[in-house]
mmCIF file of C-alpha atoms in Angstrom:
data_model
loop_
_atom_site.group_PDB
_atom_site.id
_atom_site.type_symbol
_atom_site.label_atom_id
_atom_site.label_comp_id
_atom_site.label_asym_id
_atom_site.label_seq_id
_atom_site.Cartn_x
_atom_site.Cartn_y
_atom_site.Cartn_z
ATOM 1 C CA MET A 1 3.484 -36.463 -12.460
ATOM 2 C CA ARG A 2 0.121 -38.171 -11.373
ATOM 3 C CA HIS A 3 -1.198 -38.209 -8.023
ATOM 4 C CA ASN A 4 -4.641 -40.208 -7.816
ATOM 5 C CA LEU A 5 -5.141 -40.394 -4.100
ATOM 6 C CA VAL A 6 -8.687 -40.277 -2.768
ATOM 7 C CA CYS A 7 -9.459 -37.881 0.538
ATOM 8 C CA GLN A 8 -12.948 -38.402 1.929
ATOM 9 C CA THR A 9 -14.170 -34.863 2.875
ATOM 10 C CA PRO A 10 -17.259 -34.331 5.438
ATOM 11 C CA PRO A 11 -20.681 -33.275 4.033
ATOM 12 C CA SER A 12 -20.014 -29.783 4.842
ATOM 13 C CA VAL A 13 -17.700 -27.673 7.240
ATOM 14 C CA THR A 14 -18.018 -24.119 8.666
ATOM 15 C CA VAL A 15 -14.899 -22.002 8.271
ATOM 16 C CA HIS A 16 -14.582 -18.980 10.233
ATOM 17 C CA VAL A 17 -13.278 -15.660 8.368
ATOM 18 C CA LYS A 18 -11.841 -12.802 10.044
ATOM 19 C CA LEU A 19 -13.288 -9.465 9.566
ATOM 20 C CA SER A 20 -11.163 -6.779 8.232
ATOM 21 C CA ALA A 21 -10.641 -3.814 10.117
ATOM 22 C CA SER A 22 -12.572 -1.060 7.964
ATOM 23 C CA ARG A 23 -15.701 -3.932 8.348
ATOM 24 C CA SER A 24 -15.442 -4.020 11.929
ATOM 25 C CA HIS A 25 -15.556 -0.139 12.116
ATOM 26 C CA GLN A 26 -18.893 -0.098 10.140
ATOM 27 C CA GLN A 27 -20.044 -2.688 12.560
ATOM 28 C CA LYS A 28 -19.189 -0.782 15.902
ATOM 29 C CA ASN A 29 -20.950 2.330 14.122
ATOM 30 C CA LEU A 30 -24.416 0.426 13.338
ATOM 31 C CA ILE A 31 -24.520 -1.045 16.931
ATOM 32 C CA ARG A 32 -23.833 2.554 18.326
ATOM 33 C CA LEU A 33 -26.803 3.724 16.004
ATOM 34 C CA LYS A 34 -28.898 0.904 17.127
ATOM 35 C CA ARG A 35 -28.391 1.306 21.139
ATOM 36 C CA PRO A 36 -32.018 0.221 22.832
ATOM 37 C CA THR A 37 -33.834 2.805 24.779
ATOM 38 C CA PHE A 38 -34.055 2.904 28.781
ATOM 39 C CA LYS A 39 -37.253 0.655 28.467
ATOM 40 C CA ASP A 40 -36.151 -2.102 26.268
ATOM 41 C CA ARG A 41 -32.630 -2.419 28.267
ATOM 42 C CA HIS A 42 -34.576 -2.775 31.683
ATOM 43 C CA GLU A 43 -36.584 -5.222 29.952
ATOM 44 C CA LYS A 44 -33.856 -7.445 28.656
ATOM 45 C CA CYS A 45 -32.395 -7.298 32.042
ATOM 46 C CA GLU A 46 -35.131 -8.836 33.812
ATOM 47 C CA LYS A 47 -35.165 -11.606 30.964
ATOM 48 C CA LYS A 48 -31.638 -11.846 31.027
ATOM 49 C CA THR A 49 -29.973 -15.874 30.949
ATOM 50 C CA PRO A 50 -26.435 -16.944 31.171
ATOM 51 C CA SER A 51 -24.744 -15.563 28.214
ATOM 52 C CA HIS A 52 -22.505 -18.835 27.832
ATOM 53 C CA LYS A 53 -25.404 -20.917 26.481
ATOM 54 C CA TYR A 54 -26.027 -18.636 23.547
ATOM 55 C CA LYS A 55 -22.204 -17.947 22.696
ATOM 56 C CA HIS A 56 -21.897 -18.133 18.912
ATOM 57 C CA PRO A 57 -18.549 -17.389 16.926
ATOM 58 C CA LYS A 58 -18.121 -13.648 15.820
ATOM 59 C CA GLY A 59 -17.445 -12.853 12.232
ATOM 60 C CA PRO A 60 -18.699 -14.238 8.753
ATOM 61 C CA CYS A 61 -18.585 -17.864 8.018
ATOM 62 C CA LEU A 62 -17.797 -20.194 5.238
ATOM 63 C CA VAL A 63 -20.038 -22.885 4.821
ATOM 64 C CA ILE A 64 -18.118 -25.415 2.733
ATOM 65 C CA GLN A 65 -20.133 -28.262 1.254
ATOM 66 C CA ARG A 66 -18.379 -31.560 0.338
ATOM 67 C CA GLN A 67 -19.139 -31.515 -3.454
ATOM 68 C CA GLU A 68 -17.242 -28.228 -3.848
ATOM 69 C CA MET A 69 -14.061 -29.442 -2.346
ATOM 70 C CA THR A 70 -14.817 -32.352 -4.570
ATOM 71 C CA ALA A 71 -14.714 -30.407 -7.644
ATOM 72 C CA PHE A 72 -11.605 -28.202 -6.488
ATOM 73 C CA PHE A 73 -9.900 -31.077 -5.482
ATOM 74 C CA LYS A 74 -10.868 -32.552 -8.977
ATOM 75 C CA LEU A 75 -8.612 -29.685 -10.706
ATOM 76 C CA PHE A 76 -5.637 -31.521 -9.484
ATOM 77 C CA ASP A 77 -6.382 -34.245 -11.978
ATOM 78 C CA ASP A 78 -5.899 -32.008 -14.657
ATOM 79 C CA ASP A 79 -2.378 -32.670 -16.363
ATOM 80 C CA LEU A 80 -1.194 -29.556 -17.103
ATOM 81 C CA ILE A 81 -2.013 -28.206 -13.161
ATOM 82 C CA GLN A 82 0.123 -31.117 -12.247
ATOM 83 C CA ASP A 83 2.809 -30.276 -14.300
ATOM 84 C CA PHE A 84 2.723 -26.886 -13.653
ATOM 85 C CA LEU A 85 3.032 -27.733 -9.609
ATOM 86 C CA TRP A 86 5.793 -30.040 -10.601
ATOM 87 C CA MET A 87 7.788 -27.185 -11.839
ATOM 88 C CA ASP A 88 7.037 -25.136 -8.821
ATOM 89 C CA CYS A 89 9.476 -27.455 -7.152
ATOM 90 C CA CYS A 90 10.215 -24.645 -4.467
ATOM 91 C CA CYS A 91 6.201 -24.052 -3.659
ATOM 92 C CA LYS A 92 6.929 -20.127 -4.649
ATOM 93 C CA ILE A 93 3.964 -19.969 -6.929
ATOM 94 C CA ALA A 94 1.945 -22.332 -5.482
ATOM 95 C CA ASP A 95 2.288 -23.554 -1.791
ATOM 96 C CA LYS A 96 -0.191 -24.502 0.306
ATOM 97 C CA TYR A 97 -1.550 -21.512 1.954
ATOM 98 C CA LEU A 98 -1.763 -19.876 -1.805
ATOM 99 C CA LEU A 99 -3.714 -22.804 -2.906
ATOM 100 C CA ALA A 100 -6.048 -22.351 0.260
ATOM 101 C CA MET A 101 -6.478 -19.382 -0.878
ATOM 102 C CA THR A 102 -7.677 -19.861 -4.179
ATOM 103 C CA PHE A 103 -10.171 -22.315 -2.891
ATOM 104 C CA VAL A 104 -11.378 -19.391 -0.452
ATOM 105 C CA TYR A 105 -11.732 -17.080 -3.683
ATOM 106 C CA PHE A 106 -13.781 -19.817 -5.362
ATOM 107 C CA LYS A 107 -15.899 -19.763 -2.297
ATOM 108 C CA ARG A 108 -16.356 -15.799 -1.694
ATOM 109 C CA ALA A 109 -16.792 -15.475 -6.000
ATOM 110 C CA ASN A 110 -19.998 -18.176 -5.244
ATOM 111 C CA PHE A 111 -18.412 -20.142 -7.914
ATOM 112 C CA THR A 112 -20.450 -23.064 -8.861
ATOM 113 C CA ILE A 113 -19.248 -26.781 -9.935
ATOM 114 C CA ASN A 114 -19.049 -25.725 -13.399
ATOM 115 C CA GLU A 115 -16.607 -22.897 -12.829
ATOM 116 C CA HIS A 116 -14.243 -24.651 -11.244
ATOM 117 C CA THR A 117 -12.122 -24.558 -14.198
ATOM 118 C CA ARG A 118 -8.508 -24.667 -15.107
ATOM 119 C CA ILE A 119 -8.425 -20.666 -16.170
ATOM 120 C CA ASN A 120 -10.350 -19.808 -13.247
ATOM 121 C CA PHE A 121 -7.838 -21.571 -11.034
ATOM 122 C CA PHE A 122 -5.019 -19.757 -12.688
ATOM 123 C CA VAL A 123 -6.607 -16.174 -12.261
ATOM 124 C CA ALA A 124 -7.345 -17.264 -8.793
ATOM 125 C CA LEU A 125 -3.874 -18.333 -7.777
ATOM 126 C CA TYR A 126 -2.581 -15.092 -9.685
ATOM 127 C CA LEU A 127 -4.696 -13.225 -7.386
ATOM 128 C CA ALA A 128 -3.452 -14.474 -4.175
ATOM 129 C CA ASN A 129 0.218 -14.160 -5.698
ATOM 130 C CA THR A 130 -0.553 -10.523 -5.934
ATOM 131 C CA VAL A 131 -1.754 -10.083 -2.530
ATOM 132 C CA GLU A 132 0.661 -12.314 -0.280
ATOM 133 C CA GLU A 133 3.623 -12.600 -2.023
ATOM 134 C CA ASP A 134 6.795 -9.781 -2.514
ATOM 135 C CA ASP A 135 8.292 -11.624 -5.557
ATOM 136 C CA GLU A 136 6.409 -9.880 -8.408
ATOM 137 C CA GLU A 137 7.999 -11.777 -11.102
ATOM 138 C CA SER A 138 7.659 -15.553 -9.945
ATOM 139 C CA LYS A 139 4.009 -15.299 -10.698
ATOM 140 C CA TYR A 140 4.358 -13.935 -14.285
ATOM 141 C CA ASP A 141 5.289 -17.614 -15.047
ATOM 142 C CA ILE A 142 1.493 -18.657 -14.760
ATOM 143 C CA PHE A 143 0.923 -16.906 -17.980
ATOM 144 C CA PRO A 144 2.495 -19.188 -20.556
ATOM 145 C CA TRP A 145 1.007 -22.250 -18.482
ATOM 146 C CA ALA A 146 -2.347 -20.529 -18.164
ATOM 147 C CA LEU A 147 -2.499 -18.999 -21.849
ATOM 148 C CA GLY A 148 -0.298 -21.049 -23.676
ATOM 149 C CA LYS A 149 1.969 -19.814 -26.350
ATOM 150 C CA THR A 150 0.218 -16.798 -27.463
ATOM 151 C CA TRP A 151 0.260 -15.495 -23.688
ATOM 152 C CA ARG A 152 1.987 -12.010 -24.800
ATOM 153 C CA LYS A 153 -1.016 -11.189 -26.654
ATOM 154 C CA LEU A 154 -3.493 -12.662 -24.050
ATOM 155 C CA PHE A 155 -2.546 -11.602 -20.676
ATOM 156 C CA PRO A 156 -3.773 -8.451 -20.581
ATOM 157 C CA ASP A 157 -7.241 -10.022 -21.067
ATOM 158 C CA PHE A 158 -6.031 -12.543 -18.214
ATOM 159 C CA LEU A 159 -5.388 -9.646 -15.958
ATOM 160 C CA LYS A 160 -8.847 -8.003 -16.834
ATOM 161 C CA LEU A 161 -10.149 -11.838 -15.566
ATOM 162 C CA ARG A 162 -8.000 -10.901 -12.481
ATOM 163 C CA ASP A 163 -10.032 -7.779 -11.702
ATOM 164 C CA GLN A 164 -13.409 -9.124 -12.438
ATOM 165 C CA LEU A 165 -12.797 -12.194 -9.892
ATOM 166 C CA TRP A 166 -11.144 -9.169 -7.539
ATOM 167 C CA SER A 167 -14.463 -7.586 -7.911
ATOM 168 C CA ARG A 168 -16.589 -10.420 -7.597
ATOM 169 C CA ILE A 169 -15.025 -11.261 -4.257
ATOM 170 C CA ASP A 170 -16.333 -7.820 -2.996
ATOM 171 C CA TYR A 171 -12.580 -6.881 -2.742
ATOM 172 C CA ARG A 172 -11.986 -9.116 0.141
ATOM 173 C CA ALA A 173 -8.818 -10.887 -1.182
ATOM 174 C CA ILE A 174 -7.096 -10.787 2.323
ATOM 175 C CA VAL A 175 -7.447 -14.578 3.656
ATOM 176 C CA SER A 176 -6.106 -15.342 7.395
ATOM 177 C CA ARG A 177 -3.815 -17.925 8.123
ATOM 178 C CA ARG A 178 -6.599 -19.066 10.649
ATOM 179 C CA CYS A 179 -8.870 -19.589 7.724
ATOM 180 C CA CYS A 180 -6.635 -21.321 5.440
ATOM 181 C CA GLU A 181 -5.569 -23.675 7.840
ATOM 182 C CA GLU A 182 -8.802 -24.624 9.026
ATOM 183 C CA VAL A 183 -9.403 -25.437 5.222
ATOM 184 C CA MET A 184 -6.354 -27.596 4.721
ATOM 185 C CA ALA A 185 -7.783 -28.952 7.948
ATOM 186 C CA ILE A 186 -10.688 -30.708 6.115
ATOM 187 C CA ALA A 187 -9.144 -33.091 3.853
ATOM 188 C CA PRO A 188 -5.414 -32.865 5.608
ATOM 189 C CA THR A 189 -4.235 -35.880 3.845
ATOM 190 C CA HIS A 190 -4.397 -34.383 0.078
ATOM 191 C CA TYR A 191 -1.142 -34.164 -1.258
ATOM 192 C CA ILE A 192 -1.626 -30.304 -2.156
ATOM 193 C CA TRP A 193 -1.605 -29.822 1.577
ATOM 194 C CA GLN A 194 1.939 -30.706 1.785
ATOM 195 C CA ARG A 195 3.322 -28.461 -0.329
ATOM 196 C CA GLU A 196 5.547 -26.743 2.313
ATOM 197 C CA ARG A 197 8.128 -23.770 1.208
ATOM 198 C CA SER A 198 11.394 -23.747 2.464
ATOM 199 C CA MET A 199 12.392 -21.352 5.237
ATOM 200 C CA LEU A 200 15.085 -20.076 2.728
ATOM 201 C CA HIS A 201 12.559 -18.981 0.510
ATOM 202 C CA SER A 202 10.680 -16.880 3.227
ATOM 203 C CA GLY A 203 10.799 -13.159 3.864
ATOM 204 C CA ALA A 204 11.378 -10.688 1.215
ATOM 205 C CA VAL A 205 14.127 -11.479 -1.370
ATOM 206 C CA ARG A 206 15.291 -9.031 -3.711
ATOM 207 C CA ASN A 207 17.376 -10.307 -7.515
ATOM 208 C CA TYR A 208 18.785 -7.399 -8.531
ATOM 209 C CA ASN A 209 20.232 -9.230 -11.341
ATOM 210 C CA LYS A 210 17.756 -9.394 -13.861
ATOM 211 C CA GLU A 211 19.974 -11.155 -16.625
ATOM 212 C CA GLU A 212 20.479 -14.498 -15.124
ATOM 213 C CA VAL A 213 17.105 -15.589 -15.304
ATOM 214 C CA GLN A 214 14.626 -14.692 -18.216
ATOM 215 C CA LEU A 215 10.700 -15.161 -16.717
ATOM 216 C CA PRO A 216 8.443 -16.281 -17.624
ATOM 217 C CA ARG A 217 10.015 -19.602 -18.949
ATOM 218 C CA GLY A 218 6.930 -21.683 -19.681
ATOM 219 C CA PRO A 219 6.235 -25.099 -20.161
ATOM 220 C CA SER A 220 8.780 -25.450 -22.710
ATOM 221 C CA ALA A 221 11.840 -24.808 -20.947
ATOM 222 C CA THR A 222 13.635 -26.458 -18.380
ATOM 223 C CA PRO A 223 13.346 -25.517 -14.818
ATOM 224 C CA VAL A 224 16.465 -23.542 -13.385
ATOM 225 C CA ASP A 225 18.371 -25.012 -10.834
ATOM 226 C CA CYS A 226 17.467 -22.907 -6.968
ATOM 227 C CA LEU A 227 20.217 -21.547 -5.969
ATOM 228 C CA LEU A 228 18.842 -21.162 -2.226
ATOM 229 C CA CYS A 229 17.633 -24.562 -1.660
ATOM 230 C CA GLY A 230 19.343 -26.780 -3.822
ATOM 231 C CA LYS A 231 16.386 -28.293 -5.649
ATOM 232 C CA LYS A 232 17.452 -29.144 -9.113
ATOM 233 C CA GLY A 233 14.929 -28.113 -11.886
ATOM 234 C CA ARG A 234 12.779 -30.702 -13.352
ATOM 235 C CA PHE A 235 11.907 -30.621 -16.991
ATOM 236 C CA VAL A 236 8.346 -31.669 -17.743
ATOM 237 C CA GLY A 237 6.943 -32.377 -21.949
ATOM 238 C CA LEU A 238 3.119 -31.640 -22.161
ATOM 239 C CA GLY A 239 1.470 -33.973 -24.642
ATOM 240 C CA LEU A 240 2.837 -37.193 -23.743
ATOM 241 C CA SER A 241 -0.483 -39.144 -23.523
ATOM 242 C CA SER A 242 -3.411 -39.087 -25.808
ATOM 243 C CA SER A 243 -5.667 -38.671 -23.038
ATOM 244 C CA SER A 244 -4.214 -36.072 -21.130
ATOM 245 C CA SER A 245 -6.467 -32.942 -20.600
ATOM 246 C CA SER A 246 -3.067 -30.889 -21.559
ATOM 247 C CA SER A 247 -2.231 -32.804 -24.858
ATOM 248 C CA THR A 248 -1.196 -30.488 -27.933
ATOM 249 C CA GLY A 249 -4.768 -30.599 -29.795
ATOM 250 C CA THR A 250 -6.630 -29.302 -26.799
ATOM 251 C CA PHE A 251 -3.941 -27.069 -25.871
ATOM 252 C CA GLU A 252 -3.964 -25.272 -29.268
ATOM 253 C CA MET A 253 -7.765 -25.093 -29.336
ATOM 254 C CA MET A 254 -7.657 -23.545 -26.212
ATOM 255 C CA GLU A 255 -4.974 -21.172 -27.327
ATOM 256 C CA THR A 256 -7.329 -20.517 -30.288
ATOM 257 C CA HIS A 257 -10.851 -19.718 -28.598
ATOM 258 C CA LEU A 258 -9.530 -18.011 -25.341
ATOM 259 C CA SER A 259 -9.040 -14.935 -26.721
ATOM 260 C CA GLN A 260 -13.068 -14.614 -27.729
ATOM 261 C CA ASP A 261 -13.885 -16.199 -24.451
ATOM 262 C CA LEU A 262 -12.185 -13.435 -22.509
ATOM 263 C CA LYS A 263 -13.953 -10.715 -24.560
ATOM 264 C CA ASP A 264 -17.556 -12.180 -23.950
ATOM 265 C CA THR A 265 -17.037 -12.347 -20.167
ATOM 266 C CA LEU A 266 -15.377 -9.162 -19.147
ATOM 267 C CA PRO A 267 -17.022 -6.401 -17.685
ATOM 268 C CA THR A 268 -17.071 -3.035 -19.485
ATOM 269 C CA GLU A 269 -15.665 -0.954 -16.742
ATOM 270 C CA LYS A 270 -11.926 -0.064 -16.620
ATOM 271 C CA MET A 271 -10.037 -1.335 -13.912
ATOM 272 C CA MET A 272 -6.374 -0.670 -12.561
ATOM 273 C CA VAL A 273 -3.943 -3.555 -13.487
ATOM 274 C CA ASP A 274 -0.204 -4.267 -13.117
ATOM 275 C CA SER A 275 1.140 -5.707 -16.428
ATOM 276 C CA PRO A 276 4.696 -6.945 -16.878
ATOM 277 C CA PHE A 277 5.633 -4.328 -19.603
ATOM 278 C CA SER A 278 8.906 -5.682 -20.108
ATOM 279 C CA TYR A 279 7.832 -8.777 -20.791
ATOM 280 C CA ALA A 280 5.075 -7.439 -23.400
ATOM 281 C CA GLN A 281 8.076 -6.167 -25.653
#
């Protein structure tokens, strides 16, 4: 399913980020250590001016440039990513808030325009699902879409890339709802911000009957019908167009070279990962 809508974005936008509890506590400690002496306070009182003229928003900010948002939107011209979003018809893996978190991760990691790639998109989206979602199995469907047919061999390296991104954003993986909404407000007409999740899929839902659906299903399987909201699973065939970025030749080439590329970019330190051991078998 193709979406070729063009959205106009402003040259630059400032998004306010809420401080975490630990960082605000550290800031308060610094303020206590830097209290002015009695003389300094007396001089400041004499030069005191109305405070309403110099009010600034508290907390760190993200300054978003037009080319950064444009590069992020260009990711959704990728046929494979479009098919992935089409498969996720209930928006359980990639709703508008998780996609906004993905963009914030790109900003916090200081990704260049050239780093706005398919693999980085899936890594950031997986991290967002790990942070926000209670359903631990739905996010595993990212593996076959990001890594291809040999995902069982490559997903440990994928998890290491997730930890590398987590380290690169200084472990600040929490994104406030206000920050997500300010990001979406930059270009509110883009179709990815219309991916609303149904209230039937909100809250913590547990599936104790693990034999009903085998996850992940991947691009080659027809998505199952949703028992909660009634949406029908829609099959997506890959490689239908010779110009498609997800054509068979390109997809197999990515599978061949991905393992070596991952090894070249991974850090040497070991980090704790969560691995779907039942699917690795």
